[in-house]
Short mmCIF file of C-alpha atoms in Angstrom, two decimals:
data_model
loop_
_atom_site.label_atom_id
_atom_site.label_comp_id
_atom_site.label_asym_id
_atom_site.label_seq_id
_atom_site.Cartn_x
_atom_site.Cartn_y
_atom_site.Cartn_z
CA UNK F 1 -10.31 12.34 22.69
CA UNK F 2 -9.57 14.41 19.59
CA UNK F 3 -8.61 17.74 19.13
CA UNK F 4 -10.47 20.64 17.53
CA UNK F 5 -10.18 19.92 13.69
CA UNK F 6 -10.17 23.23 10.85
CA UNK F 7 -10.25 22.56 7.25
CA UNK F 8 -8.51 23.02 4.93
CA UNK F 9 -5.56 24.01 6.62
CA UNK F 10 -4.06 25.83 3.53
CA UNK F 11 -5.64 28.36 1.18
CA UNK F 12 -4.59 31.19 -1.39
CA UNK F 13 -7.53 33.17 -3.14
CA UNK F 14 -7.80 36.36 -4.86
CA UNK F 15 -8.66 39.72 -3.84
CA UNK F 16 -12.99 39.72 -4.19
CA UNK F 17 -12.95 35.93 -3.92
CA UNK F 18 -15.32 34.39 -1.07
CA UNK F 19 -13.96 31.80 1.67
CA UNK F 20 -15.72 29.30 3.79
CA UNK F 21 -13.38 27.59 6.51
CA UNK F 22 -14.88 25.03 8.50
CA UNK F 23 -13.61 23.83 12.68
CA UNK F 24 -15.41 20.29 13.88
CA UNK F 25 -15.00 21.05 17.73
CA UNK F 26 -13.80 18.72 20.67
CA UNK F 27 -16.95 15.85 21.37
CA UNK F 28 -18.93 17.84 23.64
CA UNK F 29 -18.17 21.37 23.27
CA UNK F 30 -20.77 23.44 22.42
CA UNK F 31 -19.37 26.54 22.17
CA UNK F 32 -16.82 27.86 18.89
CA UNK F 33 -14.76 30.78 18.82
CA UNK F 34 -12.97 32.08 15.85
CA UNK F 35 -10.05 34.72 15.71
CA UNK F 36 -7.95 35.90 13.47
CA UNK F 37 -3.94 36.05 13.92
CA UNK F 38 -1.73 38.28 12.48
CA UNK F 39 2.15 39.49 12.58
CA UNK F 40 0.59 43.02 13.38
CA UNK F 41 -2.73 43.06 15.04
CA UNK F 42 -1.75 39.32 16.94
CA UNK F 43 -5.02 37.38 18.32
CA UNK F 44 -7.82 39.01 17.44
CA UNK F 45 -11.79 37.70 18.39
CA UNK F 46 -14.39 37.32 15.40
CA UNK F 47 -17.60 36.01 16.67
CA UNK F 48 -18.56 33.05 19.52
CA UNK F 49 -21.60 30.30 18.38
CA UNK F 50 -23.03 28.42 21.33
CA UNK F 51 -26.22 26.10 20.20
CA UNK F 52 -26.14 27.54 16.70
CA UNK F 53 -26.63 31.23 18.29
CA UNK F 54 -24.32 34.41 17.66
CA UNK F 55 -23.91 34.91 21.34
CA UNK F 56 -20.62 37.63 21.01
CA UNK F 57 -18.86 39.29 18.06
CA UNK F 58 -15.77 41.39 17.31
CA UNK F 59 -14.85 44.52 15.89
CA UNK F 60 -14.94 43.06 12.26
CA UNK F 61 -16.88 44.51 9.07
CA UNK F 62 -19.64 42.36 8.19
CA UNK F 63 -17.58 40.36 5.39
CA UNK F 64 -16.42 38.52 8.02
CA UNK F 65 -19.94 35.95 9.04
CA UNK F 66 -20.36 32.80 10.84
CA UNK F 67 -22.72 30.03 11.75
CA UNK F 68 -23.24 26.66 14.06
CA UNK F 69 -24.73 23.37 13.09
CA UNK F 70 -26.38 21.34 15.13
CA UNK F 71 -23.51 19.03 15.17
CA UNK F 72 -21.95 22.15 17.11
CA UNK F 73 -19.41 22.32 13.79
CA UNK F 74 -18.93 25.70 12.61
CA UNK F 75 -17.89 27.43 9.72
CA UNK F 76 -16.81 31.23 8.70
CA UNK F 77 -17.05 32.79 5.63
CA UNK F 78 -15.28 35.58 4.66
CA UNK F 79 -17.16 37.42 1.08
CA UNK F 80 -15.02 40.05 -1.49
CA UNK F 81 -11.25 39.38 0.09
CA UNK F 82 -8.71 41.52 0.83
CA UNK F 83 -5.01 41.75 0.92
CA UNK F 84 -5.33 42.30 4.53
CA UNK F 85 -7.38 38.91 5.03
CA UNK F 86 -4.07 37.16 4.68
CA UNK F 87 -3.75 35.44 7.89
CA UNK F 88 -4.52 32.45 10.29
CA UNK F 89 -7.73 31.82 11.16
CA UNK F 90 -8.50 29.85 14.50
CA UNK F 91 -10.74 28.10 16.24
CA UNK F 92 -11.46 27.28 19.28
CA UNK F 93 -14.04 25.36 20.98
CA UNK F 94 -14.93 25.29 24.69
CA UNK F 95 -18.00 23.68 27.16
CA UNK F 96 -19.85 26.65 27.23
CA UNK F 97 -17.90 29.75 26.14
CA UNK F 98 -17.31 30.24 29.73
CA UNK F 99 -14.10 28.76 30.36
CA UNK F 100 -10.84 27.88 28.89
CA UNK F 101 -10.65 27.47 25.10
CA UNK F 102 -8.47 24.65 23.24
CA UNK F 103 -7.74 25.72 19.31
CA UNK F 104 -7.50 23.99 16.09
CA UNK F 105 -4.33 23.84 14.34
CA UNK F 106 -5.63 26.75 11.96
CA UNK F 107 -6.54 27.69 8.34
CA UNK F 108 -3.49 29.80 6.80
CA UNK F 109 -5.20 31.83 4.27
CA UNK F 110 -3.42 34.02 1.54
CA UNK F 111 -5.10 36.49 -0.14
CA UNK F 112 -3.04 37.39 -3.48
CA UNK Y 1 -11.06 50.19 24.59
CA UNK Y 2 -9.94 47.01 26.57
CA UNK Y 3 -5.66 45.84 26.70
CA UNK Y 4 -3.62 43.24 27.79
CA UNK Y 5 -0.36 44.08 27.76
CA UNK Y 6 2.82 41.56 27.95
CA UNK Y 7 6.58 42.56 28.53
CA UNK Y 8 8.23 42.58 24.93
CA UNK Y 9 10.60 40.71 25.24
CA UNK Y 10 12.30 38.87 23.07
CA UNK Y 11 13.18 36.95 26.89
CA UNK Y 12 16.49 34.84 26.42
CA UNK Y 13 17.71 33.04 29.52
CA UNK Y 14 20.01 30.05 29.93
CA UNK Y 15 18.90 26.46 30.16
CA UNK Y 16 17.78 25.20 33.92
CA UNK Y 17 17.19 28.79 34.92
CA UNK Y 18 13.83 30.73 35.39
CA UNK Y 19 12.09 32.38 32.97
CA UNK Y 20 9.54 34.96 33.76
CA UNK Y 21 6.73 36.56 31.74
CA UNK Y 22 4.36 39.40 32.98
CA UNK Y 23 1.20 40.87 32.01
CA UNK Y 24 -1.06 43.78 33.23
CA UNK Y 25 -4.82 43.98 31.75
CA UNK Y 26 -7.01 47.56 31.60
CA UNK Y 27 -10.08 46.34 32.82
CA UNK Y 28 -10.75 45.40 36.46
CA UNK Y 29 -13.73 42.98 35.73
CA UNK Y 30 -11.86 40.59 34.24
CA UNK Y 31 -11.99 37.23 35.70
CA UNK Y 32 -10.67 34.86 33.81
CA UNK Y 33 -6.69 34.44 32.99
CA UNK Y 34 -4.66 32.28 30.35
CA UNK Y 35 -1.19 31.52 29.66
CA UNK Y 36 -0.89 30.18 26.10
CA UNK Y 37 2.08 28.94 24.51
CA UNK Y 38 2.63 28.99 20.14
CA UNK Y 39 5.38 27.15 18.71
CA UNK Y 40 6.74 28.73 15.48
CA UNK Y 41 3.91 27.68 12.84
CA UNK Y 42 1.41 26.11 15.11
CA UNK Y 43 -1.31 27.24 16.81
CA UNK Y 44 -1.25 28.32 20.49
CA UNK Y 45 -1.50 25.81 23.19
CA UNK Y 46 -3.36 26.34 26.88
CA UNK Y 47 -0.64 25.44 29.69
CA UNK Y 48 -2.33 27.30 32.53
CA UNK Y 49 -5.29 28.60 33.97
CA UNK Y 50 -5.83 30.61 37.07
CA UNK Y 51 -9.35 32.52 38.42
CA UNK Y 52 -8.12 33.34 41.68
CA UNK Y 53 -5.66 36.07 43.88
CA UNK Y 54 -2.20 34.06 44.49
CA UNK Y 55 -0.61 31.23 42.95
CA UNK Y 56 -1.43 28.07 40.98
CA UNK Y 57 1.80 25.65 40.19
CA UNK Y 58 1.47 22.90 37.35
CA UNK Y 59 5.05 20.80 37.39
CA UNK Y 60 7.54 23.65 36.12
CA UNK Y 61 4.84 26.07 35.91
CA UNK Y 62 3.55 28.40 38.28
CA UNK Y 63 0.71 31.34 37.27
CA UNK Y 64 0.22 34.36 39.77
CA UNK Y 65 -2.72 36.37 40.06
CA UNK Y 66 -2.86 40.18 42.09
CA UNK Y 67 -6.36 41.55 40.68
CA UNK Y 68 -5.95 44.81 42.74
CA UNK Y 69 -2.38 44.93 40.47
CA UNK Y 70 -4.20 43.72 37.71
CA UNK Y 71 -1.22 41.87 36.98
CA UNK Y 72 -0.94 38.02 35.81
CA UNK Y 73 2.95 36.15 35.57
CA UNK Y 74 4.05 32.94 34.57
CA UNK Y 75 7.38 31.12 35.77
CA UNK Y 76 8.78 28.45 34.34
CA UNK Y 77 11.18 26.80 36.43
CA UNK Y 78 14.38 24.77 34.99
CA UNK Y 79 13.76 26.39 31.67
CA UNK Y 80 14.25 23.83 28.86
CA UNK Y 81 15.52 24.22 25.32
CA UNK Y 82 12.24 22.83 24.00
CA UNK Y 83 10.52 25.85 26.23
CA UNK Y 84 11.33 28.71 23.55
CA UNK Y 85 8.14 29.66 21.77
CA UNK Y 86 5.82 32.82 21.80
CA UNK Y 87 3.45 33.28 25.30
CA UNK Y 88 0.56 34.59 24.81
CA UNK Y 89 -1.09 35.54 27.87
CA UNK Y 90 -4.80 35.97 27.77
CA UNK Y 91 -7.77 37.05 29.88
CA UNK Y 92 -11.72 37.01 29.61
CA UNK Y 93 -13.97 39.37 30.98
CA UNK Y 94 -17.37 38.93 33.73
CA UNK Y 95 -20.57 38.60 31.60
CA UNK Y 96 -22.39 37.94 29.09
CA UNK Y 97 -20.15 39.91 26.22
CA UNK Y 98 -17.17 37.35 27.83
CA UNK Y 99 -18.84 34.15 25.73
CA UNK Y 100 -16.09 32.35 24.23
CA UNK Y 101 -14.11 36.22 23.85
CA UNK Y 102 -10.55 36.29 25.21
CA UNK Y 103 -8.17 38.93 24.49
CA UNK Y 104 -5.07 38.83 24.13
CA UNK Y 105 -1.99 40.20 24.64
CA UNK Y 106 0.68 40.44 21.59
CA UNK Y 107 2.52 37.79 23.32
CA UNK Y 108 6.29 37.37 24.65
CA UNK Y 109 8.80 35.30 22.56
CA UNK Y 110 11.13 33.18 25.26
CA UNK Y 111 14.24 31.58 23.68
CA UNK Y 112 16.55 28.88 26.20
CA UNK Y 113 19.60 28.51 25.12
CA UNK Y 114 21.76 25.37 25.83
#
């Protein structure tokens, strides 16, 4: 069965650029988590889609949004970067949200 | 404001011996532990679960759970060179606001040397 999928795995934008990174989940998971990892702040949780609903959300400003397809693929978009976007952005996708969560291999984004 | 806390580490220990990593969370309704494991440049990989008080083994690995401790470990027996990477140890609260949220902690970096 494949893996959780994120593209593209590399990105460098500038500072008030907009990104959209996308995660295709594992066949049959309906939920998708994303986080954000950093040398600093480590794992941190952005937002949780289950059925193409907002069902949990972190402590993030709202630059940081999200959404589900019907397909259960998700994508986050990130508007007006900032130096302190720079990191690696994960996914993770899971049955129902409920129980343990297997991630993609990431989006590295640098924000110059 | 809700923690998970790991022992800093960095953890070096000799090759065949045991290598163990601890972690305490804040809040009591937690129900739901992780131990993840992130090679240098990937992304973190799940290598045990546990739900319940005591201990769950998986081949060299063994989780243990003491909720009234609030306390989560993972061993890893006859500790391998191809073992060293960060741990991330991770845990998911009762409820509704625990949909697909884990927190974790900052994560304990294990090197075996030969």
């Amino acid at each position: 069965k494949a893996g959780v999928t994120q593209t593209p795995r590399y990105l460098i934008k500038t500072r008030g650029q907009q990104v959209t990174l996308s995660c295709s989940p594992i066949s049959g998971h309906r939920s998708v988590s994303w986080y954000q990892q950093t040398p600093g702040q480590g794992l941190q949780f952005l937002f949780e889609y289950f059925s193409e609903t907002q069902r949990n959300k972190g402590n993030f400003p709202g630059r940081f949004s999200g959404r589900q397809f019907s397909n259960s693929r998700s994508e986050m978009n990130v508007s007006t970067l900032e130096l302190g976007d720079s990191a690696l952005y994960l996914c993770a996708s899971s049955w129902g949200g409920e129980i343990q969560e297997f991630f993609g291999p990431g989006t590295r984004l640098t924000v110059l | 404001q809700k923690e998970v806390e790991q022992n800093s580490g960095p953890l070096s220990v000799p090759e065949g011996a045991i290598a163990s990593l601890n972690c305490t969370y804040s809040d009591r309704g937690s129900q739901s532990f992780f131990w993840y494991r992130q090679y240098s440049g990937k992304s973190p990989e799940l290598i045990m679960s546990i739900y319940s008080n005591g201990d769950k083994e998986d081949g060299r690995f063994t989780a243990q759970l003491n909720k009234a401790s609030q306390y989560v470990s993972l061993l890893i027996r006859d500790s391998q060179p191809s073992d060293s990477a960060t741990y991330l140890c991770a845990v998911r609260d009762a409820g509704g606001t625990s949909y697909g949220k884990l927190t974790f902690g900052q994560g304990t970096i294990l090197t075996v040397h030969p």
